Structures are given as structure tokens and as C-alpha cells.
mmCIF file of C-alpha atoms in Angstrom:
data_model
loop_
_atom_site.group_PDB
_atom_site.id
_atom_site.type_symbol
_atom_site.label_atom_id
_atom_site.label_comp_id
_atom_site.label_asym_id
_atom_site.label_seq_id
_atom_site.Cartn_x
_atom_site.Cartn_y
_atom_site.Cartn_z
ATOM 1 C CA THR A 1 -82.051 12.293 -23.829
ATOM 2 C CA VAL A 2 -85.557 12.747 -22.648
ATOM 3 C CA ASP A 3 -86.460 11.406 -19.017
ATOM 4 C CA TYR A 4 -89.570 9.353 -19.941
ATOM 5 C CA TYR A 5 -90.312 8.784 -16.265
ATOM 6 C CA ARG A 6 -90.301 12.531 -15.533
ATOM 7 C CA LEU A 7 -92.364 13.302 -18.738
ATOM 8 C CA LEU A 8 -95.037 10.770 -17.451
ATOM 9 C CA SER A 9 -94.600 11.997 -13.878
ATOM 10 C CA VAL A 10 -94.157 8.356 -12.652
ATOM 11 C CA PRO A 11 -91.435 6.981 -10.224
ATOM 12 C CA ARG A 12 -88.819 4.626 -11.852
ATOM 13 C CA ASN A 13 -90.419 1.653 -10.060
ATOM 14 C CA ALA A 14 -93.918 2.361 -11.406
ATOM 15 C CA SER A 15 -95.952 -0.607 -12.504
ATOM 16 C CA ILE A 16 -97.227 -1.073 -16.028
ATOM 17 C CA ALA A 17 -100.723 -0.148 -14.912
ATOM 18 C CA GLU A 18 -99.384 3.104 -13.378
ATOM 19 C CA ILE A 19 -97.401 3.932 -16.609
ATOM 20 C CA LYS A 20 -100.576 3.300 -18.632
ATOM 21 C CA LEU A 21 -102.646 5.517 -16.327
ATOM 22 C CA ALA A 22 -100.004 8.224 -16.479
ATOM 23 C CA TYR A 23 -99.785 7.931 -20.268
ATOM 24 C CA HIS A 24 -103.581 8.606 -20.746
ATOM 25 C CA ARG A 25 -103.445 11.498 -18.241
ATOM 26 C CA ALA A 26 -100.480 13.035 -20.115
ATOM 27 C CA LEU A 27 -102.373 12.786 -23.506
ATOM 28 C CA LEU A 28 -105.291 14.455 -21.965
ATOM 29 C CA ILE A 29 -103.240 17.253 -20.587
ATOM 30 C CA TYR A 30 -100.942 17.886 -23.580
ATOM 31 C CA HIS A 31 -103.078 16.914 -26.546
ATOM 32 C CA PRO A 32 -103.664 20.102 -28.828
ATOM 33 C CA ASP A 33 -107.472 19.122 -29.267
ATOM 34 C CA LYS A 34 -107.733 19.283 -25.522
ATOM 35 C CA GLN A 35 -106.126 22.615 -24.926
ATOM 36 C CA THR A 36 -108.442 25.658 -24.377
ATOM 37 C CA SER A 37 -105.733 28.137 -24.562
ATOM 38 C CA ILE A 38 -102.178 27.334 -25.304
ATOM 39 C CA THR A 39 -101.249 31.028 -24.704
ATOM 40 C CA ALA A 40 -102.591 30.740 -21.078
ATOM 41 C CA ARG A 41 -100.097 27.919 -20.457
ATOM 42 C CA PRO A 42 -97.302 28.248 -23.001
ATOM 43 C CA TYR A 43 -95.058 25.570 -21.265
ATOM 44 C CA LEU A 44 -97.644 22.858 -22.349
ATOM 45 C CA SER A 45 -96.864 23.544 -26.105
ATOM 46 C CA ALA A 46 -93.237 22.302 -25.432
ATOM 47 C CA VAL A 47 -94.376 18.744 -24.758
ATOM 48 C CA ASP A 48 -94.497 16.756 -27.883
ATOM 49 C CA ILE A 49 -97.296 14.127 -28.160
ATOM 50 C CA ALA A 50 -94.876 11.867 -30.013
ATOM 51 C CA SER A 51 -92.537 11.979 -27.034
ATOM 52 C CA ILE A 52 -95.458 10.930 -24.724
ATOM 53 C CA LYS A 53 -96.199 8.107 -27.119
ATOM 54 C CA ASP A 54 -92.442 7.091 -27.221
ATOM 55 C CA ALA A 55 -92.409 7.103 -23.416
ATOM 56 C CA TYR A 56 -95.324 4.860 -23.209
ATOM 57 C CA THR A 57 -93.873 2.507 -25.892
ATOM 58 C CA ILE A 58 -90.610 2.086 -24.100
ATOM 59 C CA LEU A 59 -91.742 2.016 -20.402
ATOM 60 C CA SER A 60 -94.652 -0.362 -21.074
ATOM 61 C CA SER A 61 -92.290 -3.018 -22.716
ATOM 62 C CA PRO A 62 -90.152 -4.837 -20.039
ATOM 63 C CA HIS A 63 -87.463 -5.424 -22.653
ATOM 64 C CA LEU A 64 -87.357 -1.854 -23.831
ATOM 65 C CA ARG A 65 -87.643 -0.517 -20.479
ATOM 66 C CA ALA A 66 -84.695 -2.567 -19.184
ATOM 67 C CA GLN A 67 -82.573 -1.233 -22.030
ATOM 68 C CA TYR A 68 -83.764 2.432 -21.175
ATOM 69 C CA ASP A 69 -83.096 2.062 -17.613
ATOM 70 C CA ALA A 70 -79.474 0.698 -18.282
ATOM 71 C CA GLN A 71 -78.922 3.748 -20.606
ATOM 72 C CA LEU A 72 -80.145 6.032 -17.797
ATOM 73 C CA GLN A 73 -77.808 4.372 -15.364
ATOM 74 C CA ASP A 74 -74.891 4.709 -17.636
ATOM 75 C CA GLN A 75 -75.564 8.548 -17.979
ATOM 76 C CA SER A 76 -76.009 8.929 -14.267
ATOM 77 C CA ILE A 77 -72.655 7.315 -13.291
ATOM 78 C CA PRO A 78 -70.747 10.033 -11.626
ATOM 79 C CA VAL A 79 -67.757 11.091 -13.426
ATOM 80 C CA GLY A 80 -64.572 11.082 -11.460
ATOM 81 C CA PRO A 81 -62.340 13.999 -10.819
ATOM 82 C CA ARG A 82 -60.491 15.304 -13.761
ATOM 83 C CA PRO A 83 -56.743 14.821 -13.518
ATOM 84 C CA ALA A 84 -54.492 17.891 -13.315
ATOM 85 C CA GLN A 85 -51.730 16.091 -15.221
ATOM 86 C CA VAL A 86 -50.499 12.693 -16.506
ATOM 87 C CA ILE A 87 -47.441 11.407 -14.877
ATOM 88 C CA SER A 88 -45.502 8.299 -15.812
ATOM 89 C CA LEU A 89 -44.931 5.813 -13.008
ATOM 90 C CA GLU A 90 -41.219 6.068 -14.024
ATOM 91 C CA GLU A 91 -41.220 9.590 -12.554
ATOM 92 C CA PHE A 92 -42.291 8.375 -9.117
ATOM 93 C CA GLU A 93 -39.790 7.571 -6.490
ATOM 94 C CA GLU A 94 -39.854 4.323 -4.506
ATOM 95 C CA GLY A 95 -41.635 4.922 -1.216
ATOM 96 C CA ASP A 96 -40.770 3.974 2.409
ATOM 97 C CA GLU A 97 -42.484 0.603 1.628
ATOM 98 C CA SER A 98 -40.933 -1.432 -1.199
ATOM 99 C CA VAL A 99 -44.333 -1.817 -2.810
ATOM 100 C CA SER A 100 -45.248 1.908 -3.234
ATOM 101 C CA TRP A 101 -44.167 4.899 -5.108
ATOM 102 C CA CYS A 102 -44.456 8.646 -4.393
ATOM 103 C CA TYR A 103 -44.468 11.706 -6.466
ATOM 104 C CA GLU A 104 -44.313 15.105 -5.065
ATOM 105 C CA CYS A 105 -47.330 17.466 -5.538
ATOM 106 C CA ARG A 106 -47.001 21.274 -6.233
ATOM 107 C CA CYS A 107 -48.586 21.822 -2.721
ATOM 108 C CA GLY A 108 -45.706 19.983 -1.030
ATOM 109 C CA GLY A 109 -47.717 16.797 -0.359
ATOM 110 C CA TYR A 110 -47.412 13.510 -2.054
ATOM 111 C CA TYR A 111 -49.200 11.302 -4.464
ATOM 112 C CA LYS A 112 -48.733 7.591 -3.370
ATOM 113 C CA ILE A 113 -49.586 4.504 -5.452
ATOM 114 C CA SER A 114 -49.078 0.963 -4.251
ATOM 115 C CA GLU A 115 -48.477 -2.205 -5.988
ATOM 116 C CA GLU A 116 -51.982 -3.190 -5.027
ATOM 117 C CA ASP A 117 -53.241 -0.099 -6.724
ATOM 118 C CA LEU A 118 -51.331 -1.065 -9.905
ATOM 119 C CA GLU A 119 -52.835 -4.707 -9.797
ATOM 120 C CA LYS A 120 -56.249 -3.219 -9.539
ATOM 121 C CA GLY A 121 -55.869 -0.984 -12.600
ATOM 122 C CA ARG A 122 -56.131 2.141 -10.583
ATOM 123 C CA HIS A 123 -54.650 5.250 -12.489
ATOM 124 C CA LEU A 124 -56.279 8.163 -10.574
ATOM 125 C CA VAL A 125 -54.323 9.212 -7.561
ATOM 126 C CA GLY A 126 -55.057 12.035 -5.255
ATOM 127 C CA CYS A 127 -52.536 14.094 -3.255
ATOM 128 C CA GLY A 128 -52.512 13.299 0.545
ATOM 129 C CA SER A 129 -52.416 17.139 1.393
ATOM 130 C CA CYS A 130 -54.660 18.842 -1.283
ATOM 131 C CA SER A 131 -57.609 17.992 -3.662
ATOM 132 C CA GLU A 132 -55.257 17.677 -6.723
ATOM 133 C CA VAL A 133 -55.577 14.244 -8.685
ATOM 134 C CA VAL A 134 -53.157 13.034 -11.401
ATOM 135 C CA TRP A 135 -53.476 10.167 -13.750
ATOM 136 C CA VAL A 136 -50.604 7.740 -13.320
ATOM 137 C CA GLY A 137 -49.444 6.080 -16.595
ATOM 138 C CA TYR A 138 -48.081 2.548 -16.421
ATOM 139 C CA GLU A 139 -48.472 -0.875 -18.098
ATOM 140 C CA LEU A 140 -48.419 -4.085 -16.055
ATOM 141 C CA ALA A 141 -45.975 -6.699 -17.117
ATOM 142 C CA GLU A 142 -47.233 -10.315 -17.767
ATOM 143 C CA PRO A 143 -45.573 -12.725 -15.572
ATOM 144 C CA SER A 144 -42.849 -14.701 -17.427
ATOM 145 C CA GLU A 145 -43.279 -18.393 -17.606
#
């Protein structure tokens, strides 16, 4: 997706007045009728006037802007490490503590997962000795009544 803030050269916390000013500035810079020589600055031809108008429409409406910001936030959430493999909790051995389980990594270290991790829904577990990460498969049992 297009970053409308970058397109209008405004910060994410810009006011409506700043957005309007940036919109008019962008129209003056990129409008084909205002170009003296597109060949002198070919990068200007890549900017679409419709995109500038879309940017203004979205960023000048508090409701649309909030939706757009949420969409940007979702896209910018860092993706966690990619697990090297999926291992069932059944393959883990009970650890020293009665509420933890261990599985040997190929480096000789161990993946450790605790009952607290299980209760929190944690599946990605890193080796204590290297950077390897695995996804631990399990299902939590509902307490019986």
C-alpha cells in the first residue's frame, strides 16, 4: 500500500491544516499542467494525482485516518522468527522442574517450555544455546468440572 504520509511529506501526527497545506503543495509540484519539463525530472511522472487526492481524502477525515493508521500499524508489526520445525509437546521430556519440558536442539542445547508458557498460549520457543526457534504444538485441556 501507498504511504500517504510519505506521499504528502507530512509526519504521522500532522494536523488537518498541515495535511491540507501539504496536499496543495503536492498538487502544485506534481500536476501535469504545472510541469515545465517532465523529462528534466522523470521521477515526478511516477506520482499519480489520484493518489495525492486519495491521500488527502483519507488523512483529512478523522474516521478514515484512524482506519488507515490501524492498517499501517498492522503492517508494521514485526514478524517473529520463523520456526525451524514443529515439535509436539509429547516429544518433550519433563524437565528438572515438574512444570517444565525440554527438547534437545541439534546444537546440543535445549528448548524449554513451562506450564506458564502453555497457559499464556506461547508456541514459539528458542534454544537456550543458539538462535534456533521451534513451534511447539499442544492443546490446553479444559478443567473438568
